[in-house]
Coordinates of C-alpha atoms in Angstrom, one line a residue:
Chain A
X15 CA 15.3 -11.3 23.0
X16 CA 11.8 -11.8 21.3
X17 CA 10.4 -15.2 21.2
X18 CA 7.3 -16.4 19.9
X19 CA 6.0 -19.9 20.9
X20 CA 3.3 -21.5 19.0
X21 CA 0.8 -18.5 18.6
X22 CA -2.6 -18.9 17.2
X23 CA -4.7 -15.8 16.1
X24 CA -8.2 -16.0 14.6
X25 CA -10.6 -13.3 13.1
X26 CA -13.9 -14.9 13.8
X27 CA -13.9 -18.1 12.4
X28 CA -10.9 -17.6 10.3
X29 CA -7.4 -19.0 11.8
X30 CA -5.0 -16.3 10.5
X31 CA -1.9 -17.9 12.4
X32 CA -1.8 -21.6 13.1
X33 CA 1.1 -22.1 15.7
X34 CA 3.7 -19.7 14.9
X35 CA 7.3 -19.9 16.7
X36 CA 10.4 -17.7 15.8
X37 CA 13.1 -16.0 17.6
X38 CA 14.8 -12.8 17.3
X39 CA 18.3 -12.4 18.9
X40 CA 19.5 -9.0 20.2
X41 CA 21.1 -7.0 17.2
X42 CA 19.8 -9.3 14.6
X43 CA 17.9 -8.4 11.2
X44 CA 15.2 -11.1 10.9
X45 CA 12.6 -11.1 7.8
X46 CA 9.5 -13.0 7.5
X47 CA 8.7 -13.3 3.8
X48 CA 5.4 -14.6 2.3
X49 CA 2.5 -13.9 0.1
X50 CA -0.5 -11.3 0.6
X51 CA -2.7 -12.7 3.1
X52 CA -0.4 -15.4 4.6
X53 CA -0.4 -13.6 8.1
X54 CA 2.7 -11.5 8.0
X55 CA 1.0 -8.3 9.5
X56 CA -0.9 -10.4 11.9
X57 CA 2.3 -11.8 13.3
X58 CA 3.6 -8.2 14.2
X59 CA 0.3 -7.0 15.5
X60 CA 0.1 -10.0 17.9
X61 CA 3.8 -9.1 19.1
X62 CA 2.6 -5.8 19.6
X63 CA -0.5 -6.6 21.4
X64 CA -2.8 -5.4 18.7
X65 CA -4.7 -8.7 18.2
X66 CA -5.2 -11.6 20.9
X67 CA -3.6 -14.8 20.9
X68 CA -5.9 -18.0 21.2
X69 CA -3.1 -20.1 21.9
X70 CA 0.9 -19.8 22.5
X71 CA 3.2 -17.6 24.3
X72 CA 5.2 -14.4 23.8
X73 CA 8.2 -13.7 25.5
X74 CA 10.5 -10.5 25.4
X75 CA 13.8 -10.7 27.4
X76 CA 12.4 -13.6 29.3
X77 CA 9.3 -11.8 30.5
X78 CA 5.9 -13.3 29.3
X79 CA 4.0 -10.4 27.5
X80 CA 1.3 -12.6 25.9
X81 CA -1.3 -10.8 28.0
X82 CA 0.3 -7.4 28.5
X83 CA -1.5 -4.4 27.1
X84 CA 0.1 -2.8 24.0
X85 CA 1.1 0.5 25.9
X86 CA 3.1 -1.8 28.2
X87 CA 4.8 -3.6 25.6
X88 CA 6.0 0.0 23.9
X89 CA 7.3 0.8 27.5
X90 CA 9.4 -2.5 27.5
X91 CA 10.9 -1.4 24.2
X92 CA 9.0 -2.6 21.3
X93 CA 8.0 -0.4 18.7
X94 CA 6.0 -0.7 15.4
X95 CA 6.2 0.7 11.9
X96 CA 2.7 -0.2 10.9
X97 CA 1.5 -1.2 7.5
X98 CA 0.3 1.5 5.6
X99 CA 2.6 4.0 7.8
X100 CA -0.5 5.1 9.9
X101 CA 1.1 8.4 10.7
X102 CA -1.3 10.8 12.4
X103 CA -2.7 12.8 9.5
X104 CA -3.6 16.0 11.4
X105 CA -0.8 16.3 13.5
X106 CA 2.6 18.0 12.2
X107 CA 5.5 16.1 11.5
X108 CA 7.1 17.3 14.7
X109 CA 4.2 16.1 16.7
X110 CA 4.2 12.9 15.0
X111 CA 7.7 12.5 16.1
X112 CA 6.8 13.6 19.8
X113 CA 4.2 11.1 19.9
X114 CA 6.7 8.7 19.0
X115 CA 8.6 9.5 22.0
X116 CA 5.8 9.4 24.1
X117 CA 7.3 7.3 27.2
X118 CA 10.4 9.4 27.2
X119 CA 9.3 12.4 29.7
X120 CA 12.7 14.2 29.7
X121 CA 12.1 16.9 26.9
X122 CA 15.8 17.7 26.7
X123 CA 16.1 14.0 25.5
X124 CA 13.3 14.1 23.3
X125 CA 14.6 17.3 21.6
X126 CA 18.1 15.6 21.1
X127 CA 16.4 12.5 19.5
X128 CA 14.5 14.8 17.3
X129 CA 17.8 16.5 16.1
X130 CA 19.0 12.9 15.4
X131 CA 15.8 12.1 13.3
X132 CA 16.1 15.2 11.2
X133 CA 19.7 14.5 10.7
X134 CA 18.8 10.7 9.4
X135 CA 15.8 12.3 7.4
X136 CA 16.7 15.8 6.6
X137 CA 13.4 16.2 4.5
X138 CA 11.5 16.0 7.8
X139 CA 13.1 18.8 9.0
X140 CA 11.8 20.9 6.2
X141 CA 8.3 19.7 6.9
X142 CA 8.3 19.8 10.4
X143 CA 5.6 22.1 10.6
X144 CA 3.3 20.5 8.0
X145 CA 0.7 18.1 9.0
X146 CA 1.5 14.5 8.2
X147 CA -1.3 14.3 5.6
X148 CA 0.4 16.6 3.3
X149 CA 3.6 14.5 3.1
X150 CA 4.1 12.1 -0.2
X151 CA 4.0 8.7 0.3
X152 CA 7.9 8.2 0.6
X153 CA 8.0 11.0 3.1
X154 CA 5.3 9.4 5.2
X155 CA 7.0 6.1 5.4
X156 CA 10.4 8.1 6.3
X157 CA 8.4 9.7 9.0
X158 CA 6.7 6.6 10.1
X159 CA 10.4 5.1 10.8
X160 CA 11.9 8.1 12.5
X161 CA 8.8 8.0 14.7
X162 CA 9.3 4.6 15.8
X163 CA 12.6 5.0 16.3
X164 CA 12.0 8.2 18.7
X165 CA 11.3 5.9 21.5
X166 CA 14.9 4.1 21.1
X167 CA 13.2 0.8 20.9
X168 CA 14.9 -2.3 21.8
X169 CA 13.2 -4.0 18.9
X170 CA 11.7 -2.6 15.8
X171 CA 8.9 -4.2 14.2
X172 CA 8.5 -3.1 10.5
X173 CA 5.4 -4.2 8.5
X174 CA 5.7 -3.8 4.9
X175 CA 7.8 -0.5 4.5
X176 CA 8.2 -0.7 0.7
X177 CA 4.5 -1.4 0.0
X178 CA 3.3 1.2 -2.4
X179 CA 6.6 3.3 -2.8
X180 CA 8.3 4.5 -5.8
X181 CA 11.4 2.3 -6.5
X182 CA 13.8 5.1 -5.5
X183 CA 12.2 5.3 -2.0
X184 CA 12.1 1.6 -1.8
X185 CA 15.9 1.8 -2.1
X186 CA 16.1 4.8 0.4
X187 CA 14.3 2.9 2.6
X188 CA 16.2 -0.5 2.7
X189 CA 19.4 1.7 3.0
X190 CA 18.0 3.1 6.1
X191 CA 16.9 -0.3 7.7
X192 CA 20.6 -1.5 6.7
X193 CA 22.0 1.4 8.6
X194 CA 19.9 0.9 11.5
X195 CA 20.7 -2.8 11.7
X196 CA 24.5 -1.8 11.3
X197 CA 24.2 0.8 14.3
X198 CA 22.7 -2.5 16.2
X199 CA 19.3 -1.9 16.3
X200 CA 17.4 -5.1 16.5
X201 CA 15.0 -5.5 13.8
X202 CA 12.0 -7.7 12.5
X203 CA 11.1 -6.9 9.1
X204 CA 8.1 -8.4 7.3
X205 CA 8.0 -7.8 3.7
X206 CA 6.5 -9.0 0.5
X207 CA 9.7 -7.5 -1.3
X208 CA 11.5 -11.1 -0.3
X209 CA 14.4 -10.1 -2.7
X210 CA 15.2 -6.9 -1.0
X211 CA 14.5 -8.4 2.4
X212 CA 16.5 -11.4 2.2
X213 CA 19.5 -9.3 0.8
X214 CA 19.4 -7.2 4.2
X215 CA 18.5 -9.8 6.8
X216 CA 20.6 -12.2 8.8
X217 CA 17.9 -14.9 9.0
X218 CA 14.6 -15.3 7.2
X219 CA 11.3 -17.4 7.9
X220 CA 8.8 -18.0 5.2
X221 CA 5.2 -17.8 6.0
X222 CA 2.4 -19.8 4.1
X223 CA -1.2 -19.5 5.2
X224 CA -0.4 -18.7 8.6
X225 CA 2.3 -21.3 8.9
X226 CA 5.9 -21.0 9.0
X227 CA 7.2 -23.4 6.3
X228 CA 10.9 -22.6 6.0
X229 CA 13.6 -20.9 7.9
X230 CA 17.3 -20.3 7.6
X231 CA 19.9 -18.0 6.9
X232 CA 18.9 -15.3 4.8
X233 CA 21.5 -16.3 2.2
X234 CA 20.5 -19.7 2.2
X235 CA 16.8 -18.7 2.0
X236 CA 17.7 -16.5 -1.2
X237 CA 19.2 -19.8 -2.9
X238 CA 16.6 -22.5 -1.9
X239 CA 14.9 -23.1 -5.2
X240 CA 11.5 -23.4 -3.6
X241 CA 12.0 -19.9 -2.3
X242 CA 13.3 -18.7 -5.6
X243 CA 10.5 -20.0 -7.5
X244 CA 7.6 -18.8 -5.3
X245 CA 9.1 -15.3 -4.1
X246 CA 12.0 -14.3 -6.1
X247 CA 10.4 -14.6 -9.6
X248 CA 11.9 -17.7 -10.9
X249 CA 15.5 -18.5 -11.4
Chain B
X12 CA -28.0 48.2 19.1
X13 CA -26.1 45.9 16.6
X14 CA -23.4 45.8 19.3
X15 CA -25.4 44.9 21.7
X16 CA -27.0 42.0 19.9
X17 CA -23.5 40.9 19.0
X18 CA -22.7 40.8 22.6
X19 CA -25.9 38.9 23.5
X20 CA -25.4 36.3 20.6
X21 CA -21.6 36.0 21.7
X22 CA -22.7 35.0 25.3
X23 CA -25.2 32.4 24.3
X24 CA -23.0 30.9 21.7
X25 CA -20.1 30.7 24.7
X26 CA -22.5 28.6 26.6
X27 CA -23.3 26.3 23.7
X28 CA -19.6 25.8 22.8
X29 CA -18.9 24.8 26.3
X30 CA -21.9 22.2 26.2
X31 CA -21.0 21.2 22.7
X32 CA -17.4 20.9 22.9
X33 CA -17.5 18.0 25.3
X34 CA -20.1 16.4 23.0
X35 CA -17.5 16.7 19.9
X36 CA -14.6 15.4 22.1
X37 CA -16.4 12.3 23.0
X38 CA -17.3 11.7 19.7
X39 CA -14.0 12.5 18.2
X40 CA -12.4 9.6 20.3
X41 CA -15.2 7.0 20.9
X42 CA -17.4 7.4 18.0
X43 CA -20.5 7.6 20.5
X44 CA -23.2 10.2 20.3
X45 CA -23.1 11.0 23.9
X46 CA -26.6 12.3 24.2
X47 CA -26.5 12.3 28.2
X48 CA -24.0 14.9 28.0
X49 CA -27.0 17.3 28.4
X50 CA -27.8 15.3 31.5
X51 CA -24.5 15.9 32.8
X52 CA -25.2 19.8 32.1
X53 CA -28.1 19.9 34.1
X54 CA -26.2 17.8 37.0
X55 CA -23.6 20.7 37.1
X56 CA -26.4 23.0 37.5
X57 CA -27.8 21.1 40.5
X58 CA -24.6 20.4 42.1
X59 CA -23.6 24.2 41.5
X60 CA -26.7 25.4 43.1
X61 CA -27.2 23.2 46.2
X62 CA -23.3 23.8 46.7
X63 CA -24.2 27.7 46.4
X64 CA -26.8 27.3 49.1
X65 CA -24.5 25.5 51.2
X66 CA -21.4 27.7 51.0
X67 CA -22.8 30.8 49.7
X68 CA -20.1 31.6 47.2
X69 CA -20.5 31.6 43.5
X70 CA -17.2 30.9 42.2
X71 CA -16.9 28.0 44.7
X72 CA -20.3 26.8 43.6
X73 CA -19.0 27.0 40.0
X74 CA -16.0 24.7 40.7
X75 CA -18.0 22.1 43.0
X76 CA -20.3 22.1 39.9
X77 CA -17.9 21.5 37.4
X78 CA -16.1 18.7 39.5
X79 CA -19.5 16.9 40.2
X80 CA -20.2 17.0 36.4
X81 CA -16.7 15.7 35.7
X82 CA -17.2 12.8 38.2
X83 CA -20.4 11.8 37.0
X84 CA -19.0 11.9 33.4
X85 CA -16.2 9.9 34.2
X86 CA -18.5 7.2 35.8
X87 CA -20.9 7.4 33.0
X88 CA -17.9 6.4 30.5
X89 CA -16.1 3.6 32.9
X90 CA -19.6 1.9 33.9
X91 CA -21.7 2.3 30.6
X92 CA -19.7 3.1 27.7
X93 CA -16.4 1.3 27.8
X94 CA -18.1 -2.2 28.5
X95 CA -20.1 -1.7 25.3
X96 CA -17.5 -0.5 22.9
X97 CA -17.4 -3.8 21.2
X98 CA -20.7 -3.6 20.5
X99 CA -22.2 -1.6 17.4
X100 CA -22.3 2.0 18.3
X101 CA -26.3 1.8 18.3
X102 CA -25.7 0.3 21.8
X103 CA -24.1 3.0 23.4
X104 CA -26.5 5.4 21.8
X105 CA -29.6 3.9 23.2
X106 CA -27.8 3.6 26.8
X107 CA -27.2 7.3 26.4
X108 CA -31.0 8.3 25.7
X109 CA -32.0 5.9 28.3
X110 CA -29.5 7.3 30.9
X111 CA -30.5 11.1 29.9
X112 CA -34.2 10.5 30.7
X113 CA -33.2 8.3 33.8
X114 CA -31.3 11.5 35.0
X115 CA -34.2 13.8 34.3
X116 CA -36.2 11.6 36.4
X117 CA -33.7 11.7 39.1
X118 CA -33.4 15.3 39.3
X119 CA -37.2 15.6 39.4
X120 CA -37.2 13.2 42.3
X121 CA -34.4 14.5 44.3
X122 CA -35.0 18.2 44.0
X123 CA -38.8 18.4 43.1
X124 CA -40.5 19.2 39.7
X125 CA -40.4 22.9 40.0
X126 CA -37.8 25.6 39.0
X127 CA -35.1 26.6 41.7
X128 CA -33.4 30.0 41.7
X129 CA -29.9 30.1 41.2
X130 CA -29.7 33.7 42.7
X131 CA -26.1 33.9 43.2
X132 CA -24.0 37.3 43.4
X133 CA -21.0 36.8 41.2
X134 CA -19.5 40.2 42.4
X135 CA -18.6 41.7 39.0
X136 CA -21.1 44.4 38.3
X137 CA -22.6 45.3 35.2
X138 CA -21.0 47.1 32.4
X139 CA -22.7 50.2 30.4
X140 CA -20.9 52.2 27.7
X141 CA -23.7 54.5 26.1
X142 CA -26.5 52.5 25.1
X143 CA -24.2 49.4 25.1
X144 CA -24.9 47.2 28.0
X145 CA -23.5 44.1 29.5
X146 CA -25.2 42.5 32.7
X147 CA -23.1 40.7 35.0
X148 CA -23.9 37.3 34.1
X149 CA -23.2 37.9 30.3
X150 CA -19.7 39.0 31.4
X151 CA -19.3 36.1 33.7
X152 CA -20.1 33.8 30.7
X153 CA -17.8 35.4 28.4
X154 CA -15.0 35.5 31.3
X155 CA -15.6 32.0 32.2
X156 CA -16.0 30.8 28.8
X157 CA -12.9 32.5 27.4
X158 CA -10.8 31.1 30.5
X159 CA -11.9 27.5 29.7
X160 CA -11.1 27.8 26.1
X161 CA -7.6 29.0 26.7
X162 CA -7.1 26.1 29.2
X163 CA -8.4 23.7 26.5
X164 CA -6.2 25.1 23.8
X165 CA -3.1 25.1 26.0
X166 CA -4.0 21.6 27.2
X167 CA -4.4 20.1 23.7
X168 CA -1.4 21.8 22.1
X169 CA 1.2 22.3 24.9
X170 CA 1.0 19.2 27.0
X171 CA 2.1 15.8 26.3
X172 CA -1.4 14.4 27.2
X173 CA -3.2 16.8 25.2
X174 CA -1.2 15.6 22.4
X175 CA -1.9 12.1 23.1
X176 CA -5.6 13.1 23.2
X177 CA -5.4 14.4 19.5
X178 CA -3.5 11.2 18.2
X179 CA -6.2 9.1 20.2
X180 CA -8.9 10.8 18.2
X181 CA -7.0 10.4 15.0
X182 CA -5.8 6.6 15.5
X183 CA -6.2 5.1 18.9
X184 CA -4.3 1.9 18.1
X185 CA -1.3 3.3 16.7
X186 CA -1.4 5.8 19.7
X187 CA -1.5 2.8 22.1
X188 CA 1.7 1.3 20.1
X189 CA 3.8 4.1 21.4
X190 CA 3.0 3.6 25.1
X191 CA -0.1 5.5 25.4
X192 CA -2.9 4.0 28.0
X193 CA -5.7 4.9 25.6
X194 CA -8.1 4.0 28.2
X195 CA -6.7 6.7 30.6
X196 CA -6.9 9.0 27.8
X197 CA -10.4 8.4 27.0
X198 CA -11.4 9.1 31.1
X199 CA -9.2 12.5 30.8
X200 CA -11.3 13.2 27.8
X201 CA -14.7 12.7 29.7
X202 CA -13.5 14.5 32.7
X203 CA -12.5 17.5 30.6
X204 CA -15.7 17.6 28.5
X205 CA -18.1 16.9 31.4
X206 CA -16.4 19.8 33.5
X207 CA -17.1 22.1 30.8
X208 CA -20.8 21.0 30.5
X209 CA -21.1 21.4 34.4
X210 CA -19.8 25.0 33.8
X211 CA -22.3 25.6 31.2
X212 CA -24.9 24.4 33.7
X213 CA -24.1 26.4 36.3
X214 CA -23.5 29.6 33.9
X215 CA -27.2 29.2 32.4
X216 CA -28.7 28.6 35.8
X217 CA -27.2 31.9 37.0
X218 CA -28.0 33.7 33.8
X219 CA -31.7 32.4 33.5
X220 CA -31.8 32.7 37.4
X221 CA -33.4 29.1 37.2
X222 CA -32.4 25.3 37.3
X223 CA -35.0 22.8 36.7
X224 CA -35.1 19.2 35.8
X225 CA -35.7 19.3 32.0
X226 CA -33.0 22.0 31.6
X227 CA -31.1 19.7 29.6
X228 CA -33.6 18.7 26.9
X229 CA -33.2 21.5 24.7
X230 CA -29.5 21.5 24.9
X231 CA -29.4 17.9 24.1
X232 CA -30.3 18.3 20.7
X233 CA -29.2 21.5 19.9
X234 CA -25.6 20.6 21.0
X235 CA -25.8 17.7 18.4
X236 CA -26.7 20.1 15.8
X237 CA -23.9 22.4 16.6
X238 CA -21.7 19.6 16.7
X239 CA -22.7 18.5 13.1
X240 CA -22.5 22.0 12.2
X241 CA -18.9 22.3 13.5
X242 CA -17.8 18.9 11.8
X243 CA -18.2 15.9 14.1
X244 CA -15.2 15.7 16.3
X245 CA -13.7 19.1 15.1
X246 CA -12.8 21.3 18.1
X247 CA -12.4 24.6 16.5
X248 CA -15.3 24.0 14.3
X249 CA -17.6 23.3 17.3
X250 CA -16.4 26.7 18.9
X251 CA -17.3 28.5 15.5
X252 CA -20.6 26.7 15.3
X253 CA -21.7 27.6 18.7
X254 CA -21.0 31.1 18.0
X255 CA -22.7 31.1 14.7
X256 CA -25.7 29.5 16.1
X257 CA -25.6 31.9 19.2
X258 CA -25.6 35.0 16.9
X259 CA -27.9 33.8 14.3
X260 CA -30.5 33.1 16.8
X261 CA -30.1 36.4 18.4
X262 CA -30.4 38.3 15.1
X263 CA -33.0 36.6 13.6
X264 CA -35.3 37.1 16.6
X265 CA -33.8 40.2 18.2
X266 CA -33.0 42.3 15.2
X267 CA -34.9 41.1 12.1
X268 CA -38.0 40.3 14.4
X269 CA -38.8 37.1 12.2
X270 CA -41.4 35.2 13.8
X271 CA -39.5 32.1 13.8
X272 CA -38.9 29.6 16.8
X273 CA -35.5 30.2 18.3
X274 CA -34.5 26.8 18.8
X275 CA -35.0 25.9 15.1
X276 CA -32.3 28.1 14.2
X277 CA -29.5 25.7 15.0
X278 CA -31.6 23.0 13.0
X279 CA -31.9 24.8 9.9
X280 CA -28.1 25.7 9.9
X281 CA -27.5 22.1 10.3
X282 CA -29.7 21.1 7.3
X283 CA -28.1 23.8 5.2
X284 CA -24.6 22.6 6.1
X285 CA -25.2 19.2 5.6
X286 CA -26.7 19.8 2.0
X287 CA -23.9 22.1 0.9
X288 CA -20.8 21.3 3.3
X289 CA -21.5 17.9 4.8
X290 CA -18.1 18.0 6.7
X291 CA -19.0 21.1 8.5
X292 CA -17.9 24.7 8.7
X293 CA -14.1 24.0 8.9
X294 CA -14.4 20.4 7.5
X295 CA -12.5 18.8 4.5
X296 CA -13.6 15.9 2.6

């Protein structure tokens, strides 16, 4: 479904991604783990079209989208839960969700998705008329995920969704991710919390300073001594 | 007397609002100080005046003036600002100042250096209740501004495009990731803001019964002061600040008869706000 072939991304002189290749099949939950600054977010930003690739190609359902503008990729069915959540601080919860469904012009369809989002995250229903910045960090994360689902994406890119959350919200967030996966949503998950990510995922890639150094079934990666030592806190 | 001054102040404040809103909307979305916006305002007055001479109907000339300003604003954005967005914001600011001066010279060359009368019959009539008196052009200003503000409010809060525009002002990158063509939103933003400035130009042209090449120079900096007063990018704040400045000017000069230059009021207000409430009248840190 999503195929990335040898992409390179640089910020000025600094080469952030040095020839990254990976694939995500329909219905899969794939994770990319790696340390802070390894380039994980940059990969997702490149897939979404928020940074330009110097080299390499990105295909979505066989279509070359390497030079498509971001809004075009969104219309093809790619959706991003950005790092730092990036909810619209001065829009209400309901308006944030409406923005997520921007590409859907049928108001009735948007309304029914809104109801689904509320049943998935009841707290958002209570807060629907509050502006985004008044939500707690955990609630904002729920909103960011719900918003990204509003477009009924074919693949959802999740960037560090557990970062900065209280442990109870981390649990909840991963429950939501696993539920979505079970419902058949294709997910590419980028995480510092490697233990959780590998538990949830089908396959995983390990990223070090802009290069993929390992790739395998998530279960096998979790048992890999190198991975254990570097990302899972020893034994 | 008091009511009279109140009405006068609100009428002037309304025109300030029409000019300043475009400026604050452009700042909100592009973070550019669009000084040439006041040139668009004067352009609207000229286009309105010349179309009035051709067709003889004020209301049509108002619409033509707004359309002319909107188209001009659109081209300023496409041809001058968008190509410069990757540069530090000082670059589009310099271009904007240069364009403003060039527009004033262009008006002088095309229409002559003297003031032209915009002697339009609006067809509304004056309103007098006892000692309270509203001139036809004051009623006109109040009605047109109210209509435009209602339209703007409905557009921003009730439509998909309006919602996307507010989202863009908060975070253009995230907005684009939901399928919004940000470049098109910026264009709509300029079209609406410039049409409002064009309306202000026509209204002032009729109110003062004159249109002249440098009619934008005082509004150029006064609108900047108002936009700062309202909190850069804050739309309700800008409307409030405009009315406050309009009222303050009228009261200081008209009621208290303080010998104080009228055009300095906005700046005194801006300085006070920057000292005590740096995020603007309605701003939060």
